[in-house]
CSV table of C-alpha atoms in Angstrom, one decimal:
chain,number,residue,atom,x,y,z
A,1109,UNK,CA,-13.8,-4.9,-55.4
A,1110,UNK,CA,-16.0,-3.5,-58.6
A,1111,UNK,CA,-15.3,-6.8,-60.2
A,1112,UNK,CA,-16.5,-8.8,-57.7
A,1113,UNK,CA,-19.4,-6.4,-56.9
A,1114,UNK,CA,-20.6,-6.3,-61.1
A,1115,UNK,CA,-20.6,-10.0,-60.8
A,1116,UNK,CA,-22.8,-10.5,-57.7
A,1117,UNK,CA,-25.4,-7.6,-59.1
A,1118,UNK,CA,-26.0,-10.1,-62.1
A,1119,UNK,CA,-26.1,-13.2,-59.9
A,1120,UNK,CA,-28.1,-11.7,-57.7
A,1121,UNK,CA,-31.0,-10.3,-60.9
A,1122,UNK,CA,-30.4,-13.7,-62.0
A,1123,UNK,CA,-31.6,-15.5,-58.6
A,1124,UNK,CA,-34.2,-13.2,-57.8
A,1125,UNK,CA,-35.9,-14.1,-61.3
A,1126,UNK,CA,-35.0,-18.4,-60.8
A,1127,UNK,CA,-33.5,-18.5,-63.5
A,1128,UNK,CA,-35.9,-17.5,-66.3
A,1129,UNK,CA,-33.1,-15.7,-68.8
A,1130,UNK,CA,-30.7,-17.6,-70.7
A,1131,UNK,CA,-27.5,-16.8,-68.7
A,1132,UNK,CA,-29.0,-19.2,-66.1
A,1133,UNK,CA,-28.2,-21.9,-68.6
A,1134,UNK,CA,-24.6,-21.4,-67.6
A,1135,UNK,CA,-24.9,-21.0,-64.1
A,1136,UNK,CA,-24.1,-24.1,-61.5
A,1137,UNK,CA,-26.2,-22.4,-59.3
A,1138,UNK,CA,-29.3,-22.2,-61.1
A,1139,UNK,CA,-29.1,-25.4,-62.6
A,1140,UNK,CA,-27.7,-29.2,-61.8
A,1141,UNK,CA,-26.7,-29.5,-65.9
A,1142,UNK,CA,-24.6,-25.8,-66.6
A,1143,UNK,CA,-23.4,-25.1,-70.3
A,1144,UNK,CA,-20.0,-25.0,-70.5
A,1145,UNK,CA,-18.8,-21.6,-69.9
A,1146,UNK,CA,-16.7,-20.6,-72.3
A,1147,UNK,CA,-19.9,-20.2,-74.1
A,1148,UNK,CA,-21.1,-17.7,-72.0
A,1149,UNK,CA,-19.8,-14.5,-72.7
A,1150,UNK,CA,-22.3,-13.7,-75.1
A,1151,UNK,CA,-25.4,-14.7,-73.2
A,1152,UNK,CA,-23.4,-12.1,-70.4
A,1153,UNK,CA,-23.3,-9.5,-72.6
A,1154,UNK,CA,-26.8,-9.6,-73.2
A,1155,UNK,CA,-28.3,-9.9,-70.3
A,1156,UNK,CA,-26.1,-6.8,-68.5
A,1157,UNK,CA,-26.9,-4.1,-71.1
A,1158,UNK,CA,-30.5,-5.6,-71.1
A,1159,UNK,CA,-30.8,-5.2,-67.3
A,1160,UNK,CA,-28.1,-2.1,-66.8
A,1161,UNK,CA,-30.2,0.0,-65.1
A,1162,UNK,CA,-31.0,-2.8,-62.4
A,1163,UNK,CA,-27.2,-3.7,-62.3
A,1164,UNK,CA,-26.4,0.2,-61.4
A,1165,UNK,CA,-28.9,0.4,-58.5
A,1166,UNK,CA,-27.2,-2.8,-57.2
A,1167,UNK,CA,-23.4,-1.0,-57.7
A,1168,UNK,CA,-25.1,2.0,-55.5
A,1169,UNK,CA,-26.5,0.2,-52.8
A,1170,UNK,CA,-24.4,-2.8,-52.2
A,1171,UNK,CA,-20.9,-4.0,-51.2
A,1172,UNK,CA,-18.9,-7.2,-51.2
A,1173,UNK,CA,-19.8,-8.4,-47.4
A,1174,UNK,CA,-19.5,-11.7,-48.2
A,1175,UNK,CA,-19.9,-14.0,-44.6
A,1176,UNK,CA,-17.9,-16.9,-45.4
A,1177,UNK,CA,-19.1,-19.6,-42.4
A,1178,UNK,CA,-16.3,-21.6,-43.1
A,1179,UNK,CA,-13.7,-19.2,-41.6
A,1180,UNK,CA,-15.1,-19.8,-37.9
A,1181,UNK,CA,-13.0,-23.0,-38.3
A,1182,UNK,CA,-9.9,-20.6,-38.2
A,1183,UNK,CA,-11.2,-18.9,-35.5
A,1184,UNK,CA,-12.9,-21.2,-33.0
A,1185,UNK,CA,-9.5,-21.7,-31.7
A,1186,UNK,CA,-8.6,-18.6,-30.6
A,1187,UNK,CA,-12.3,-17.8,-29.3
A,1188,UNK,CA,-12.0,-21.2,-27.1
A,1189,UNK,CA,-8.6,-19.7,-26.0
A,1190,UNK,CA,-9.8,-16.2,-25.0
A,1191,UNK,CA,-12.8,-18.2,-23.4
A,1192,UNK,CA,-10.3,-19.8,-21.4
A,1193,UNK,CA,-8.6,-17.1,-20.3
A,1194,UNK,CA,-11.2,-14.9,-19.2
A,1195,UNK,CA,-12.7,-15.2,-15.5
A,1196,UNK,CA,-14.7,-11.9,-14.5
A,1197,UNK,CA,-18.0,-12.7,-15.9
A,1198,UNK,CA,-19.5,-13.9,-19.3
A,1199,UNK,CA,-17.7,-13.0,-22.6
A,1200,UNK,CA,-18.8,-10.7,-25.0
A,1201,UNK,CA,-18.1,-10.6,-28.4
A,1202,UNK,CA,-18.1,-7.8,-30.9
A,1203,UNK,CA,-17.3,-8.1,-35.0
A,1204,UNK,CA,-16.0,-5.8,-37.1
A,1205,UNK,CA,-17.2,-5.9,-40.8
A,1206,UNK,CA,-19.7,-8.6,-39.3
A,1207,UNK,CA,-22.2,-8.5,-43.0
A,1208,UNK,CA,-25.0,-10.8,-41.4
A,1209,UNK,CA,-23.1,-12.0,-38.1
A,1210,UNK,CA,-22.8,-15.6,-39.3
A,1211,UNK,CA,-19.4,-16.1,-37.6
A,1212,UNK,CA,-20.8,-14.6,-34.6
A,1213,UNK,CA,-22.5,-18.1,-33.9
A,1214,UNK,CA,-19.6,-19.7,-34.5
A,1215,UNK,CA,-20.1,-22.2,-31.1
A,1216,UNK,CA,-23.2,-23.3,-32.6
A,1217,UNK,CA,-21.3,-25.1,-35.4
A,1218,UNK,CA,-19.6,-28.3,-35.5
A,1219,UNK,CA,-16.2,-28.6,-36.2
A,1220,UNK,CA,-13.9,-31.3,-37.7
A,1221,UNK,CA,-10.1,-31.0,-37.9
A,1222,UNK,CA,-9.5,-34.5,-39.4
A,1223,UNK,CA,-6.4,-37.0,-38.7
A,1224,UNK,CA,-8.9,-39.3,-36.7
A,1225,UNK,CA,-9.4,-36.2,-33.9
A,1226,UNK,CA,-12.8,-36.1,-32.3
A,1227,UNK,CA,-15.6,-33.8,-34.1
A,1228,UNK,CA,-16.3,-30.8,-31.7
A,1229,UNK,CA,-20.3,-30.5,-31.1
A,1230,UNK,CA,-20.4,-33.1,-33.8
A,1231,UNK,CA,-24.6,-33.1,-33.2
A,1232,UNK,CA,-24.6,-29.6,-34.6
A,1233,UNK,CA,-26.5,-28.7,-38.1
A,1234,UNK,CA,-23.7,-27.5,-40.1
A,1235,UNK,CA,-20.3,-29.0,-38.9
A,1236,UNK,CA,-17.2,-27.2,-40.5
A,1237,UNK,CA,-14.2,-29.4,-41.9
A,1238,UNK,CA,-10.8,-27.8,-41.7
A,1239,UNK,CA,-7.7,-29.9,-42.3
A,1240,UNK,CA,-4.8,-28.8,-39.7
A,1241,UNK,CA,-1.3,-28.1,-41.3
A,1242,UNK,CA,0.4,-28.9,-38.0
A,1243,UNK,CA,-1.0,-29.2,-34.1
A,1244,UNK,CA,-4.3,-29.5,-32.8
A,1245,UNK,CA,-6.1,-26.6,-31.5
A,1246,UNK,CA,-7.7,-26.9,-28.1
A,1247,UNK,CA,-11.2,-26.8,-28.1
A,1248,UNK,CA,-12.2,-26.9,-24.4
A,1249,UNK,CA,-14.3,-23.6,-23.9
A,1250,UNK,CA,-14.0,-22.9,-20.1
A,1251,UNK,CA,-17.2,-23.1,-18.8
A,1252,UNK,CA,-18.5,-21.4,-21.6
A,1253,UNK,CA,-20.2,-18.4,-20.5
A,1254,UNK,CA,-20.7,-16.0,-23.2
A,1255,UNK,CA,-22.8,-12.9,-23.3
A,1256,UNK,CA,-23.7,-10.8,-26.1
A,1257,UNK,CA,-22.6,-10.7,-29.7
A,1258,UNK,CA,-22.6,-7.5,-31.3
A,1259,UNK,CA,-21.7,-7.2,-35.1
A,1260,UNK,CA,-21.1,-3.6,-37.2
A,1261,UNK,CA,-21.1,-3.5,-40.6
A,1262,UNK,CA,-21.4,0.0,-42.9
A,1263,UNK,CA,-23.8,-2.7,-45.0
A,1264,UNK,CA,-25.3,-4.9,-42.4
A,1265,UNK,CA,-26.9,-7.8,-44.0
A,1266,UNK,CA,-30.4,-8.9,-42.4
A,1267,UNK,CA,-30.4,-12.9,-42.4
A,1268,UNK,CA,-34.3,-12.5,-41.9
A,1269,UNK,CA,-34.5,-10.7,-45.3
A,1270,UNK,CA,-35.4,-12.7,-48.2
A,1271,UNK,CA,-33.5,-10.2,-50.6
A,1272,UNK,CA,-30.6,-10.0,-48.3
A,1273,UNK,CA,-30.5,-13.6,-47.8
A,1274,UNK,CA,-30.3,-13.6,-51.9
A,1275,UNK,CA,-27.5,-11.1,-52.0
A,1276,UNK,CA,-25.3,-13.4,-49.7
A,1277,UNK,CA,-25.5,-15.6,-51.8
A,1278,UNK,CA,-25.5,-14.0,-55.1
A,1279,UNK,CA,-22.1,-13.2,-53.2
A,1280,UNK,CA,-20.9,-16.9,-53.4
A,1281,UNK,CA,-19.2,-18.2,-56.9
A,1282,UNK,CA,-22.0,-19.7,-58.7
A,1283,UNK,CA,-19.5,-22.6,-59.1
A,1284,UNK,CA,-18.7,-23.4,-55.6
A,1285,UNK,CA,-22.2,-25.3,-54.5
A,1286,UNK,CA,-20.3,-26.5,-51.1
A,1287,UNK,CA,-19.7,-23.2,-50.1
A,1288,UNK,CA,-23.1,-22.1,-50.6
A,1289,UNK,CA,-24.6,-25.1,-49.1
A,1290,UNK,CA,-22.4,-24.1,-45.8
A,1291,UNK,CA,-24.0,-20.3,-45.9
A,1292,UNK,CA,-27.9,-21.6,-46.3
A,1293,UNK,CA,-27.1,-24.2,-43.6
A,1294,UNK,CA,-25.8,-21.1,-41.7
A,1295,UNK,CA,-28.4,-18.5,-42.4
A,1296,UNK,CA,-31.1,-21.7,-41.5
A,1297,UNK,CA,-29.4,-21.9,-37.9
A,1298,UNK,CA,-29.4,-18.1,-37.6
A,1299,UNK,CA,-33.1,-17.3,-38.2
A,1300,UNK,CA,-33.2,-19.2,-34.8
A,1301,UNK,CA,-31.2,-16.6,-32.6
A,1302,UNK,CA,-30.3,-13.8,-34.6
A,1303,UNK,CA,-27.3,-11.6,-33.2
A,1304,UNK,CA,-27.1,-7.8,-33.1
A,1305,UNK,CA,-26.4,-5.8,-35.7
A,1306,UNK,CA,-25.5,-2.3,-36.0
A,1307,UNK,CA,-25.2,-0.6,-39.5
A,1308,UNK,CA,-22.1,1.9,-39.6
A,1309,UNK,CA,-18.2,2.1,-39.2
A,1310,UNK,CA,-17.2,-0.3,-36.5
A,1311,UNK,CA,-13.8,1.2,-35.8
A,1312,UNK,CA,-16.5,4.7,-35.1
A,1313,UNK,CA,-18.3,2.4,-32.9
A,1314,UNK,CA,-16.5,0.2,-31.4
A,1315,UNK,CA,-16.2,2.7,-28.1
A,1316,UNK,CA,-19.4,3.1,-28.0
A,1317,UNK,CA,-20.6,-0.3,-28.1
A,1318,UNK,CA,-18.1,-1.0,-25.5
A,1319,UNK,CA,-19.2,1.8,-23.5
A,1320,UNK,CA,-22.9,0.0,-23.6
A,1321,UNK,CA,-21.5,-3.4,-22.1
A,1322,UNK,CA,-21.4,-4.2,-18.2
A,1323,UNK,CA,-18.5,-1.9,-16.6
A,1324,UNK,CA,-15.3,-4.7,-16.9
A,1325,UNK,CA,-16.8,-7.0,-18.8
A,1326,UNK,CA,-14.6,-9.0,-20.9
A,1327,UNK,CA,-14.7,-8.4,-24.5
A,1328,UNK,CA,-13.7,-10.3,-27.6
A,1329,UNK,CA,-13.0,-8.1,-30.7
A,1330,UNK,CA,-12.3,-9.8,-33.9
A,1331,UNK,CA,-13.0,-9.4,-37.8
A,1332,UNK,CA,-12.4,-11.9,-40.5
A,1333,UNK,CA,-11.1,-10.1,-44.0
A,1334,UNK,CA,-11.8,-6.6,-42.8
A,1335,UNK,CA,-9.4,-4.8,-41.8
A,1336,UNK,CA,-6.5,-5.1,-44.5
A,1337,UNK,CA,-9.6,-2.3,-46.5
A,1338,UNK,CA,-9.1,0.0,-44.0
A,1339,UNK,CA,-6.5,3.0,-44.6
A,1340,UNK,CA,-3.3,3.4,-42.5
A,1341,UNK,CA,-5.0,6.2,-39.8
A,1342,UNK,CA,-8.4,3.7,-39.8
A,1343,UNK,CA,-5.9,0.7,-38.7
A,1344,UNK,CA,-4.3,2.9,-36.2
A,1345,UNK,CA,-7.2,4.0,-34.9
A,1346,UNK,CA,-8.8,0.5,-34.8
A,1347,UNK,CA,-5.3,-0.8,-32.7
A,1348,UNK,CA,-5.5,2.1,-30.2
């Protein structure tokens, strides 16, 4: 979305220079005391005509890939399900639209359901809260053999780059501080064991990276906010 896109390019000019121009003032991100925003707007306006040639090479080059950690909570349940399920060998796992593979580690986070259930890996560095509607998921992973974890992204964002680091989270809503905490948690535990990443369209390569894997080897294809931005021959495509 352009909207979303204009607003991260600022964020993101804003970041890379700490803070120095007065829009930073405003920005919950930048500072621990903001100025209330409905004050902003012309502090905006000045800083994105001053800087609109920077803002336009940002529009080119980037996209919205935003890697929301918080998701894997929605998903860890059906991973631990398909982990149960499968029995000819370790499980691989490839992502479609994967940005920087963040939810690719999603069995190195915690995870915490509430209503007085136990925390899964509850020792982890970053432990995901999610509060159930109805239910409790089971968490019980088999005996957890997993393989290799494959993510394709046209834009594939490079957790070990300092100005793609910035970019994820020039992605985040400067006024959401616990979401952001939750991606530089993230990003800290995936610097340790980063997964593979492929730049390109994953429903183009999603034969060929299957192709690649051991002949029969279970795989595990998901995507998290991806594929409702492809057309209607893409999804069908993506099905088959």
């Amino acid at each position: 979305p352009v909207p979303n896109l204009f607003l991260a390019a600022v964020h993101d000019l804003l970041l890379a220079d700490a803070g120095a121009a007065p829009l930073a003032a405003f920005y919950p991100s930048l500072t621990a005391a903001p100025a209330p925003p409905t004050a902003a707007w012309s502090a905006f306006r000045d800083f994105a005509l001053a800087r609109r040639e920077a803002i336009a090479e940002r529009l080119d080059a980037r996209a919205v890939n935003t890697n929301e950690v918080g998701r894997a909570a929605c998903l860890m349940p059906a991973f631990a399900r398909v982990a149960r399920r499968q029995t000819r060998g370790p499980l691989h796992f490839v992502e479609i639209g994967a940005s920087a593979g963040l939810l690719l580690a999603w069995d190195r986070y915690g995870y915490d359901y509430g209503g007085g259930r136990p925390v899964w890996n509850a020792g982890a560095p970053l432990v995901l809260a999610c509060d159930l509607r109805r239910g409790a998921p089971d968490l019980d992973l088999g005996d957890d053999r997993f393989g290799r974890r494959i993510g394709i992204d046209r834009h594939a964002i490079d957790a070990r780059r300092a100005e793609d680091r910035r970019w994820l989270r020039a992605l985040v809503w400067p006024d959401q501080p616990a979401r952001l905490a939750r991606l530089d948690a993230a990003l800290e535990l995936l610097a340790e064991e980063p997964p593979e990443l492929l730049a390109g369209d994953g429903v183009a390569l999603l034969d060929e990276v299957a192709a690649d894997l051991p002949a029969g080897a279970p795989v595990c294809v998901s995507h998290a906010f991806t594929r409702h931005q492809f057309d209607a021959a893409t999804d069908r495509r993506f099905e088959d």
